[in-house]
Amino acid sequence: MARTADVAELVDRARAGQPRAVARLISLVEQAGPRLREVARALAPFTGRARVVGLTGAPGVGKSTSTSALVRALRARGERVGVLAVDPSSPFSGGALLGDRVRMGEHAGDPGVFIRSMATRGHLGGLSWATPQALRVLDAAGFDVVLVETVGVGQSEVEVVALADTAVVLLAPGMGDGVQAAKAGILEIADVLVVNKADRDGADATVRDLKHALSLGRREREAGLWRPPVVRTVAATGQGVADVVAAIDAHRDWLVGRGELERRRTRRAAGEVEAIAVARLRAGFAGRVGGAALEALARRVAAGELDPYAAADRLLAGPPDR
Amino acid sequence: MARTADVAELVDRARAGQPRAVARLISLVEQAGPRLREVARALAPFTGRARVVGLTGAPGVGKSTSTSALVRALRARGERVGVLAVDPSSPFSGGALLGDRVRMGEHAGDPGVFIRSMATRGHLGGLSWATPQALRVLDAAGFDVVLVETVGVGQSEVEVVALADTAVVLLAPGMGDGVQAAKAGILEIADVLVVNKADRDGADATVRDLKHALSLGRREREAGLWRPPVVRTVAATGQGVADVVAAIDAHRDWLVGRGELERRRTRRAAGEVEAIAVARLRAGFAGRVGGAALEALARRVAAGELDPYAAADRLLAGPPDR
């Protein structure tokens, strides 16, 4: 398919705003084939410009609607927006159940918007390993903002933060009160908190609880750094969405002013590099020792004949003596 | 603290039903100190007996209440129950915000129940690496059932499945309708689906949506294997909890009858062994190359001077030429 010349050409076409070239590059990244490194190399010089915003929250808070409303607001001020919807569905089906077609909705046909669902395919680490690379594609293609939307509460959020410049956490009245949010560790990773469906009963209480929980948590933060604002929205009508954009902008300014943006991006890159290195090591010993050896060791561990540390020693020591 | 002799003694005391010995062993595991391997070795011969049940669902579905109700039901038939509540809070605070004291409630002082919160401390992989080892402690200590409760939807669920014999997924009316559940990939990993708060408006619709979504998903499953039942509960009053226990038992019988239990447990052990091996490799190259080298490479990646694959090559190649 894509020969060496083609990768450079694809990058040119993606940068010229051709959505098919963007899609093709992301596919090359997702397939993790022999061209992956070549694509990564070709993209690198053009990366580092996009603002990366992570959006997360439990199912039912209105993430897709909020993403769509944010895209609309950003488009209204002329920015090109890429969306990566990370769908941690199923190690079994390996696929996103709601496809990009459903999500595109009003943005279909707008060349300034590119939306892609990324299935995580059950890889450990929550966010697909391919997501950072797809992010690089959108960044290199010149999108001003990349929104990374993830389903989930808990570990995924931590990884959204690792990936994003600004982490937006969505809650809704009655399902994300202060204590529950605190339980999920959500407050400490949010740069911007959004209470969506703010026209519903209980919105005031949710905002109050969140602010209270934030005031408790803040004491534990080192110094009085960034204070995550709590914004009310009704994403379905667009109410409050401008405030979310303003909060994201304010956080961006804060990041830049404190030199924190570079630190976050270096941390994100370090995570990427480490993940690639670990994957390579893992593939190396899986290839050397063979899946059969791991299976045999795992059987002995399951039977209580061997503890998992001793099994790991044997796995790393290579093939058994003959 | 615990000398070699002490570890054997601790295991004996844990097996004799002393909760302080159980707690001490879990602490040794959590601290990941030099005694970790020794503890793992001492536990291995006694493992493989406990039934492992994973419980998961979004914040607000009533997981803690459901766990407590399940513990009550299992205790009523004379089973000893261990609970590991995995709290993916915060890589920052590193702690469970709701302590074991809050959870213990009615079970405090019952020697047949042991409850422990595990903080994941932001480790990649969602479930704390320590959780499988804590599970081994409870298994070896002779608990008949170990409930692993996790907050979260998404990646955590996948890992609960990897860990548990039976995965119970909790939903509540109005926040986990069929489409949302499908989006979160929750249906495909559930062995038992529970609609809690079934006395609320919308419970019928949630059950109906779930059954509909299951009927769609089932076509994609290989063969007509286990059909996850949908059980209604009001955990706060105990209503329906006996049905959940019956469903867990039925799934267990199915697992045993199909030889699937051994397969799941081997897969779980394989995951453990692989995770330990990878952690060791990672520590190895981190030590060899040094965090400073990763940081320097990450800076160049963040600046677009280097792609992350090339950076990983250099990381793995060791110290730069002088």
CSV table of N, CA, C and O in Angstrom, one decimal, chain B residues 159-261:
chain,number,residue,atom,x,y,z
B,159,GLU,N,-10.2,-5.7,33.3
B,159,GLU,CA,-9.2,-6.2,34.2
B,159,GLU,C,-9.9,-7.0,35.4
B,159,GLU,O,-9.3,-8.0,35.9
B,160,VAL,N,-11.1,-6.6,35.7
B,160,VAL,CA,-11.8,-7.4,36.7
B,160,VAL,C,-12.1,-8.7,36.1
B,160,VAL,O,-12.0,-9.8,36.8
B,161,VAL,N,-12.4,-8.8,34.9
B,161,VAL,CA,-12.7,-10.1,34.3
B,161,VAL,C,-11.4,-10.9,34.2
B,161,VAL,O,-11.5,-12.1,34.5
B,162,ALA,N,-10.3,-10.3,33.9
B,162,ALA,CA,-9.1,-11.0,33.9
B,162,ALA,C,-8.8,-11.6,35.3
B,162,ALA,O,-8.1,-12.6,35.4
B,163,LEU,N,-9.3,-11.0,36.3
B,163,LEU,CA,-9.0,-11.4,37.7
B,163,LEU,C,-10.0,-12.3,38.2
B,163,LEU,O,-9.7,-13.2,39.0
B,164,ALA,N,-11.3,-12.2,37.8
B,164,ALA,CA,-12.4,-12.9,38.5
B,164,ALA,C,-12.8,-14.1,37.8
B,164,ALA,O,-12.6,-14.3,36.6
B,165,ASP,N,-13.4,-15.1,38.6
B,165,ASP,CA,-14.0,-16.2,38.0
B,165,ASP,C,-15.3,-15.8,37.3
B,165,ASP,O,-15.7,-16.2,36.3
B,166,THR,N,-16.0,-14.9,38.1
B,166,THR,CA,-17.3,-14.4,37.6
B,166,THR,C,-17.3,-12.9,37.7
B,166,THR,O,-17.0,-12.3,38.8
B,167,ALA,N,-17.7,-12.2,36.6
B,167,ALA,CA,-17.8,-10.7,36.6
B,167,ALA,C,-19.2,-10.3,36.8
B,167,ALA,O,-20.1,-10.6,35.9
B,168,VAL,N,-19.5,-9.6,37.8
B,168,VAL,CA,-20.8,-9.0,38.1
B,168,VAL,C,-20.8,-7.5,37.7
B,168,VAL,O,-19.9,-6.8,38.3
B,169,VAL,N,-21.6,-7.1,36.8
B,169,VAL,CA,-21.6,-5.7,36.4
B,169,VAL,C,-22.9,-5.1,36.9
B,169,VAL,O,-24.0,-5.6,36.7
B,170,LEU,N,-22.8,-4.0,37.7
B,170,LEU,CA,-24.0,-3.3,38.3
B,170,LEU,C,-24.3,-2.1,37.5
B,170,LEU,O,-23.5,-1.3,37.0
B,171,LEU,N,-25.6,-1.9,37.3
B,171,LEU,CA,-26.1,-0.7,36.6
B,171,LEU,C,-27.3,-0.2,37.5
B,171,LEU,O,-27.7,-0.9,38.4
B,172,ALA,N,-27.7,1.0,37.2
B,172,ALA,CA,-28.9,1.6,37.9
B,172,ALA,C,-29.8,2.2,36.8
B,172,ALA,O,-29.3,2.7,35.8
B,173,PRO,N,-31.1,2.3,37.1
B,173,PRO,CA,-32.0,2.9,36.1
B,173,PRO,C,-31.5,4.4,35.8
B,173,PRO,O,-31.1,5.1,36.7
B,174,GLY,N,-31.6,4.7,34.6
B,174,GLY,CA,-31.4,6.1,34.2
B,174,GLY,C,-30.0,6.5,34.0
B,174,GLY,O,-29.7,7.6,33.4
B,175,MET,N,-29.1,5.7,34.4
B,175,MET,CA,-27.7,6.1,34.1
B,175,MET,C,-27.0,5.0,33.4
B,175,MET,O,-25.9,5.2,32.9
B,176,GLY,N,-27.6,3.9,33.2
B,176,GLY,CA,-26.9,2.8,32.5
B,176,GLY,C,-27.8,2.1,31.5
B,176,GLY,O,-28.0,0.9,31.5
B,177,ASP,N,-28.5,2.9,30.7
B,177,ASP,CA,-29.4,2.3,29.7
B,177,ASP,C,-28.6,1.5,28.7
B,177,ASP,O,-27.3,1.5,28.7
B,178,GLY,N,-29.3,0.7,27.9
B,178,GLY,CA,-28.6,-0.3,27.1
B,178,GLY,C,-27.5,0.3,26.2
B,178,GLY,O,-26.4,-0.2,26.2
B,179,VAL,N,-27.8,1.4,25.5
B,179,VAL,CA,-26.8,2.0,24.6
B,179,VAL,C,-25.6,2.4,25.4
B,179,VAL,O,-24.5,2.2,24.9
B,180,GLN,N,-25.8,3.1,26.5
B,180,GLN,CA,-24.6,3.5,27.3
B,180,GLN,C,-23.8,2.4,27.8
B,180,GLN,O,-22.6,2.4,27.7
B,181,ALA,N,-24.5,1.3,28.2
B,181,ALA,CA,-23.8,0.1,28.7
B,181,ALA,C,-23.0,-0.5,27.5
B,181,ALA,O,-21.8,-0.9,27.7
B,182,ALA,N,-23.6,-0.5,26.4
B,182,ALA,CA,-22.9,-1.1,25.2
B,182,ALA,C,-21.7,-0.2,24.8
B,182,ALA,O,-20.6,-0.7,24.5
B,183,LYS,N,-21.9,1.1,25.0
B,183,LYS,CA,-20.8,2.0,24.7
B,183,LYS,C,-19.6,1.8,25.5
B,183,LYS,O,-18.5,1.8,25.1
B,184,ALA,N,-19.9,1.5,26.8
B,184,ALA,CA,-18.8,1.2,27.7
B,184,ALA,C,-18.3,-0.2,27.6
B,184,ALA,O,-17.4,-0.6,28.3
B,185,GLY,N,-18.8,-1.0,26.7
B,185,GLY,CA,-18.3,-2.3,26.5
B,185,GLY,C,-18.6,-3.2,27.6
B,185,GLY,O,-18.0,-4.3,27.8
B,186,ILE,N,-19.6,-2.8,28.4
B,186,ILE,CA,-19.8,-3.5,29.7
B,186,ILE,C,-20.6,-4.8,29.5
B,186,ILE,O,-20.4,-5.8,30.3
B,187,LEU,N,-21.3,-4.9,28.4
B,187,LEU,CA,-22.2,-6.1,28.3
B,187,LEU,C,-21.3,-7.3,28.0
B,187,LEU,O,-21.6,-8.4,28.4
B,188,GLU,N,-20.3,-7.1,27.2
B,188,GLU,CA,-19.5,-8.2,26.7
B,188,GLU,C,-18.6,-8.8,27.8
B,188,GLU,O,-18.1,-9.9,27.6
B,189,ILE,N,-18.4,-8.1,28.9
B,189,ILE,CA,-17.5,-8.6,29.9
B,189,ILE,C,-18.3,-9.2,31.1
B,189,ILE,O,-17.8,-9.8,32.0
B,190,ALA,N,-19.6,-8.9,31.1
B,190,ALA,CA,-20.4,-9.3,32.3
B,190,ALA,C,-20.8,-10.7,32.2
B,190,ALA,O,-21.3,-11.2,31.2
B,191,ASP,N,-20.7,-11.5,33.3
B,191,ASP,CA,-21.2,-12.8,33.4
B,191,ASP,C,-22.6,-12.7,34.1
B,191,ASP,O,-23.5,-13.5,33.8
B,192,VAL,N,-22.8,-11.7,35.0
B,192,VAL,CA,-24.0,-11.5,35.6
B,192,VAL,C,-24.3,-10.0,35.6
B,192,VAL,O,-23.4,-9.2,36.0
B,193,LEU,N,-25.4,-9.6,35.1
B,193,LEU,CA,-25.8,-8.1,35.1
B,193,LEU,C,-26.8,-7.9,36.2
B,193,LEU,O,-27.8,-8.6,36.3
B,194,VAL,N,-26.6,-6.8,36.9
B,194,VAL,CA,-27.5,-6.5,38.0
B,194,VAL,C,-28.0,-5.1,37.8
B,194,VAL,O,-27.2,-4.2,37.7
B,195,VAL,N,-29.3,-4.9,37.8
B,195,VAL,CA,-29.9,-3.6,37.7
B,195,VAL,C,-30.3,-3.3,39.2
B,195,VAL,O,-31.3,-3.8,39.7
B,196,ASN,N,-29.5,-2.5,39.8
B,196,ASN,CA,-29.7,-2.2,41.2
B,196,ASN,C,-30.7,-1.0,41.3
B,196,ASN,O,-31.0,-0.3,40.2
B,197,LYS,N,-31.2,-0.7,42.4
B,197,LYS,CA,-32.2,0.4,42.6
B,197,LYS,C,-33.4,0.2,41.7
B,197,LYS,O,-33.9,1.1,41.1
B,198,ALA,N,-33.8,-1.1,41.7
B,198,ALA,CA,-34.8,-1.6,40.7
B,198,ALA,C,-36.2,-1.1,41.1
B,198,ALA,O,-37.2,-1.3,40.4
B,199,ASP,N,-36.3,-0.4,42.3
B,199,ASP,CA,-37.6,0.2,42.7
B,199,ASP,C,-37.7,1.6,42.1
B,199,ASP,O,-38.7,2.2,42.3
B,200,ARG,N,-36.7,2.0,41.4
B,200,ARG,CA,-36.8,3.4,40.8
B,200,ARG,C,-37.5,3.4,39.5
B,200,ARG,O,-37.5,2.4,38.8
B,201,ASP,N,-37.9,4.6,39.1
B,201,ASP,CA,-38.5,4.7,37.8
B,201,ASP,C,-37.4,4.4,36.7
B,201,ASP,O,-36.3,4.7,36.9
B,202,GLY,N,-37.9,3.7,35.7
B,202,GLY,CA,-37.0,3.4,34.6
B,202,GLY,C,-36.3,2.1,34.7
B,202,GLY,O,-35.6,1.7,33.8
B,203,ALA,N,-36.5,1.3,35.8
B,203,ALA,CA,-35.9,0.1,36.0
B,203,ALA,C,-36.3,-0.9,34.9
B,203,ALA,O,-35.5,-1.6,34.3
B,204,ASP,N,-37.6,-0.9,34.6
B,204,ASP,CA,-38.1,-1.8,33.5
B,204,ASP,C,-37.5,-1.5,32.2
B,204,ASP,O,-37.0,-2.4,31.5
B,205,ALA,N,-37.4,-0.2,31.9
B,205,ALA,CA,-36.8,0.2,30.6
B,205,ALA,C,-35.3,-0.3,30.6
B,205,ALA,O,-34.8,-0.7,29.5
B,206,THR,N,-34.6,-0.1,31.7
B,206,THR,CA,-33.2,-0.5,31.7
B,206,THR,C,-33.0,-2.0,31.5
B,206,THR,O,-32.2,-2.4,30.7
B,207,VAL,N,-33.9,-2.8,32.2
B,207,VAL,CA,-33.8,-4.2,32.1
B,207,VAL,C,-34.1,-4.6,30.6
B,207,VAL,O,-33.4,-5.4,30.0
B,208,ARG,N,-35.1,-4.0,30.0
B,208,ARG,CA,-35.5,-4.3,28.7
B,208,ARG,C,-34.4,-3.9,27.7
B,208,ARG,O,-34.0,-4.7,26.8
B,209,ASP,N,-33.8,-2.7,27.9
B,209,ASP,CA,-32.7,-2.3,27.0
B,209,ASP,C,-31.5,-3.2,27.1
B,209,ASP,O,-30.9,-3.6,26.1
B,210,LEU,N,-31.2,-3.6,28.3
B,210,LEU,CA,-30.1,-4.5,28.5
B,210,LEU,C,-30.4,-5.8,27.8
B,210,LEU,O,-29.5,-6.4,27.1
B,211,LYS,N,-31.6,-6.4,28.0
B,211,LYS,CA,-31.9,-7.7,27.3
B,211,LYS,C,-31.8,-7.5,25.8
B,211,LYS,O,-31.3,-8.4,25.1
B,212,HIS,N,-32.3,-6.4,25.3
B,212,HIS,CA,-32.3,-6.2,23.9
B,212,HIS,C,-30.8,-6.1,23.4
B,212,HIS,O,-30.4,-6.8,22.4
B,213,ALA,N,-30.0,-5.3,24.1
B,213,ALA,CA,-28.6,-5.2,23.7
B,213,ALA,C,-27.9,-6.5,23.8
B,213,ALA,O,-27.1,-6.9,23.0
B,214,LEU,N,-28.2,-7.3,24.8
B,214,LEU,CA,-27.6,-8.7,25.0
B,214,LEU,C,-28.0,-9.5,23.8
B,214,LEU,O,-27.2,-10.3,23.3
B,215,SER,N,-29.3,-9.4,23.3
B,215,SER,CA,-29.7,-10.3,22.2
B,215,SER,C,-29.0,-9.9,21.0
B,215,SER,O,-28.7,-10.7,20.1
B,216,LEU,N,-28.6,-8.6,20.8
B,216,LEU,CA,-27.9,-8.2,19.7
B,216,LEU,C,-26.4,-8.6,19.8
B,216,LEU,O,-25.9,-9.2,18.8
B,217,GLY,N,-25.9,-8.5,21.0
B,217,GLY,CA,-24.5,-8.8,21.2
B,217,GLY,C,-24.2,-10.3,21.0
B,217,GLY,O,-23.2,-10.7,20.6
B,218,ARG,N,-25.3,-11.1,21.4
B,218,ARG,CA,-25.0,-12.5,21.5
B,218,ARG,C,-24.7,-13.1,20.1
B,218,ARG,O,-24.0,-14.0,20.0
B,219,ARG,N,-25.3,-12.5,19.1
B,219,ARG,CA,-25.0,-13.0,17.8
B,219,ARG,C,-23.5,-13.0,17.5
B,219,ARG,O,-23.0,-13.8,16.7
B,220,GLU,N,-22.9,-12.0,18.1
B,220,GLU,CA,-21.4,-11.8,17.8
B,220,GLU,C,-20.5,-12.7,18.7
B,220,GLU,O,-19.4,-12.9,18.4
B,221,ARG,N,-21.1,-13.2,19.7
B,221,ARG,CA,-20.3,-14.1,20.5
B,221,ARG,C,-20.1,-15.4,19.8
B,221,ARG,O,-20.9,-15.9,19.0
B,222,GLU,N,-19.0,-16.0,20.0
B,222,GLU,CA,-18.7,-17.3,19.4
B,222,GLU,C,-19.7,-18.3,20.1
B,222,GLU,O,-19.7,-18.4,21.3
B,223,ALA,N,-20.5,-19.0,19.3
B,223,ALA,CA,-21.4,-20.0,19.8
B,223,ALA,C,-22.4,-19.3,20.9
B,223,ALA,O,-22.2,-18.2,21.3
B,224,GLY,N,-23.3,-20.0,21.3
B,224,GLY,CA,-24.3,-19.5,22.3
B,224,GLY,C,-23.8,-19.9,23.7
B,224,GLY,O,-24.5,-20.7,24.3
B,225,LEU,N,-22.7,-19.4,24.1
B,225,LEU,CA,-22.1,-19.8,25.4
B,225,LEU,C,-22.9,-19.4,26.6
B,225,LEU,O,-24.1,-19.6,26.6
B,226,TRP,N,-22.3,-18.8,27.6
B,226,TRP,CA,-23.0,-18.4,28.8
B,226,TRP,C,-23.9,-17.2,28.4
B,226,TRP,O,-23.5,-16.3,27.8
B,227,ARG,N,-25.1,-17.3,28.9
B,227,ARG,CA,-26.1,-16.2,28.7
B,227,ARG,C,-26.1,-15.4,30.0
B,227,ARG,O,-26.8,-15.8,30.9
B,228,PRO,N,-25.6,-14.2,30.0
B,228,PRO,CA,-25.6,-13.4,31.3
B,228,PRO,C,-27.0,-13.1,31.7
B,228,PRO,O,-27.7,-12.5,30.9
B,229,PRO,N,-27.4,-13.5,32.9
B,229,PRO,CA,-28.7,-13.2,33.3
B,229,PRO,C,-28.8,-11.7,33.8
B,229,PRO,O,-27.8,-11.1,34.1
B,230,VAL,N,-30.0,-11.1,33.7
B,230,VAL,CA,-30.2,-9.7,34.2
B,230,VAL,C,-31.0,-9.8,35.4
B,230,VAL,O,-32.1,-10.3,35.4
B,231,VAL,N,-30.4,-9.5,36.6
B,231,VAL,CA,-31.1,-9.6,37.9
B,231,VAL,C,-31.4,-8.2,38.4
B,231,VAL,O,-30.6,-7.3,38.3
B,232,ARG,N,-32.6,-8.1,39.0
B,232,ARG,CA,-33.0,-6.8,39.6
B,232,ARG,C,-32.7,-6.9,41.1
B,232,ARG,O,-33.1,-7.9,41.7
B,233,THR,N,-32.2,-5.8,41.6
B,233,THR,CA,-32.0,-5.8,43.1
B,233,THR,C,-32.4,-4.4,43.6
B,233,THR,O,-32.4,-3.4,42.9
B,234,VAL,N,-32.7,-4.4,44.9
B,234,VAL,CA,-32.6,-3.2,45.7
B,234,VAL,C,-31.7,-3.5,46.9
B,234,VAL,O,-32.1,-4.0,47.9
B,235,ALA,N,-30.4,-3.3,46.6
B,235,ALA,CA,-29.4,-3.8,47.6
B,235,ALA,C,-29.6,-3.2,49.0
B,235,ALA,O,-29.4,-3.9,50.0
B,236,ALA,N,-30.2,-2.0,49.0
B,236,ALA,CA,-30.4,-1.3,50.3
B,236,ALA,C,-31.3,-2.1,51.2
B,236,ALA,O,-31.2,-2.1,52.4
B,237,THR,N,-32.3,-2.8,50.6
B,237,THR,CA,-33.2,-3.6,51.4
B,237,THR,C,-32.9,-5.1,51.3
B,237,THR,O,-33.6,-5.9,51.9
B,238,GLY,N,-32.0,-5.5,50.4
B,238,GLY,CA,-31.7,-6.9,50.3
B,238,GLY,C,-32.5,-7.6,49.2
B,238,GLY,O,-32.2,-8.7,48.8
B,239,GLN,N,-33.5,-6.9,48.6
B,239,GLN,CA,-34.3,-7.5,47.6
B,239,GLN,C,-33.5,-7.9,46.4
B,239,GLN,O,-32.8,-7.1,45.8
B,240,GLY,N,-33.7,-9.2,46.0
B,240,GLY,CA,-33.1,-9.7,44.8
B,240,GLY,C,-31.6,-10.2,45.0
B,240,GLY,O,-31.1,-10.8,44.1
B,241,VAL,N,-31.1,-9.9,46.2
B,241,VAL,CA,-29.7,-10.3,46.4
B,241,VAL,C,-29.5,-11.8,46.3
B,241,VAL,O,-28.5,-12.3,45.8
B,242,ALA,N,-30.5,-12.6,46.8
B,242,ALA,CA,-30.4,-14.0,46.7
B,242,ALA,C,-30.3,-14.5,45.2
B,242,ALA,O,-29.7,-15.5,44.9
B,243,ASP,N,-31.0,-13.7,44.4
B,243,ASP,CA,-31.0,-14.1,42.9
B,243,ASP,C,-29.6,-13.8,42.4
B,243,ASP,O,-29.1,-14.5,41.5
B,244,VAL,N,-28.9,-12.8,42.9
B,244,VAL,CA,-27.5,-12.5,42.4
B,244,VAL,C,-26.6,-13.7,42.8
B,244,VAL,O,-25.8,-14.2,42.0
B,245,VAL,N,-26.8,-14.1,44.1
B,245,VAL,CA,-26.0,-15.2,44.6
B,245,VAL,C,-26.2,-16.5,43.7
B,245,VAL,O,-25.3,-17.2,43.3
B,246,ALA,N,-27.5,-16.7,43.4
B,246,ALA,CA,-27.9,-17.9,42.6
B,246,ALA,C,-27.3,-17.8,41.2
B,246,ALA,O,-26.8,-18.8,40.7
B,247,ALA,N,-27.3,-16.6,40.7
B,247,ALA,CA,-26.7,-16.4,39.3
B,247,ALA,C,-25.2,-16.6,39.4
B,247,ALA,O,-24.6,-17.2,38.4
B,248,ILE,N,-24.5,-16.2,40.4
B,248,ILE,CA,-23.1,-16.4,40.6
B,248,ILE,C,-22.8,-17.9,40.7
B,248,ILE,O,-21.9,-18.4,40.0
B,249,ASP,N,-23.6,-18.6,41.5
B,249,ASP,CA,-23.5,-20.0,41.6
B,249,ASP,C,-23.7,-20.7,40.3
B,249,ASP,O,-22.9,-21.6,40.0
B,250,ALA,N,-24.7,-20.3,39.6
B,250,ALA,CA,-25.0,-21.0,38.3
B,250,ALA,C,-23.8,-20.8,37.3
B,250,ALA,O,-23.4,-21.7,36.6
B,251,HIS,N,-23.3,-19.5,37.3
B,251,HIS,CA,-22.1,-19.3,36.4
B,251,HIS,C,-20.9,-20.1,36.8
B,251,HIS,O,-20.2,-20.7,36.0
B,252,ARG,N,-20.7,-20.3,38.1
B,252,ARG,CA,-19.7,-21.1,38.6
B,252,ARG,C,-19.8,-22.5,38.1
B,252,ARG,O,-18.9,-23.2,37.7
B,253,ASP,N,-21.1,-23.1,38.3
B,253,ASP,CA,-21.3,-24.4,37.8
B,253,ASP,C,-21.0,-24.6,36.3
B,253,ASP,O,-20.5,-25.6,35.9
B,254,TRP,N,-21.4,-23.5,35.6
B,254,TRP,CA,-21.2,-23.5,34.1
B,254,TRP,C,-19.7,-23.6,33.8
B,254,TRP,O,-19.2,-24.3,33.0
B,255,LEU,N,-18.9,-22.7,34.6
B,255,LEU,CA,-17.5,-22.7,34.4
B,255,LEU,C,-16.9,-24.0,34.6
B,255,LEU,O,-16.0,-24.5,33.8
B,256,VAL,N,-17.3,-24.6,35.7
B,256,VAL,CA,-16.7,-25.9,36.1
B,256,VAL,C,-17.1,-27.0,35.1
B,256,VAL,O,-16.2,-27.7,34.6
B,257,GLY,N,-18.3,-27.0,34.7
B,257,GLY,CA,-18.8,-28.0,33.7
B,257,GLY,C,-18.2,-27.9,32.4
B,257,GLY,O,-18.0,-28.9,31.7
B,258,ARG,N,-17.7,-26.7,32.0
B,258,ARG,CA,-17.1,-26.5,30.7
B,258,ARG,C,-15.6,-26.6,30.7
B,258,ARG,O,-15.0,-26.3,29.7
B,259,GLY,N,-15.1,-26.8,31.9
B,259,GLY,CA,-13.6,-26.7,32.0
B,259,GLY,C,-13.1,-25.3,31.8
B,259,GLY,O,-11.9,-25.0,31.6
B,260,GLU,N,-14.0,-24.3,31.9
B,260,GLU,CA,-13.7,-22.9,31.6
B,260,GLU,C,-13.0,-22.3,32.9
B,260,GLU,O,-12.2,-21.3,32.7
B,261,LEU,N,-13.3,-22.8,34.1
B,261,LEU,CA,-12.8,-22.2,35.3
B,261,LEU,C,-11.2,-22.3,35.2
B,261,LEU,O,-10.5,-21.3,35.5
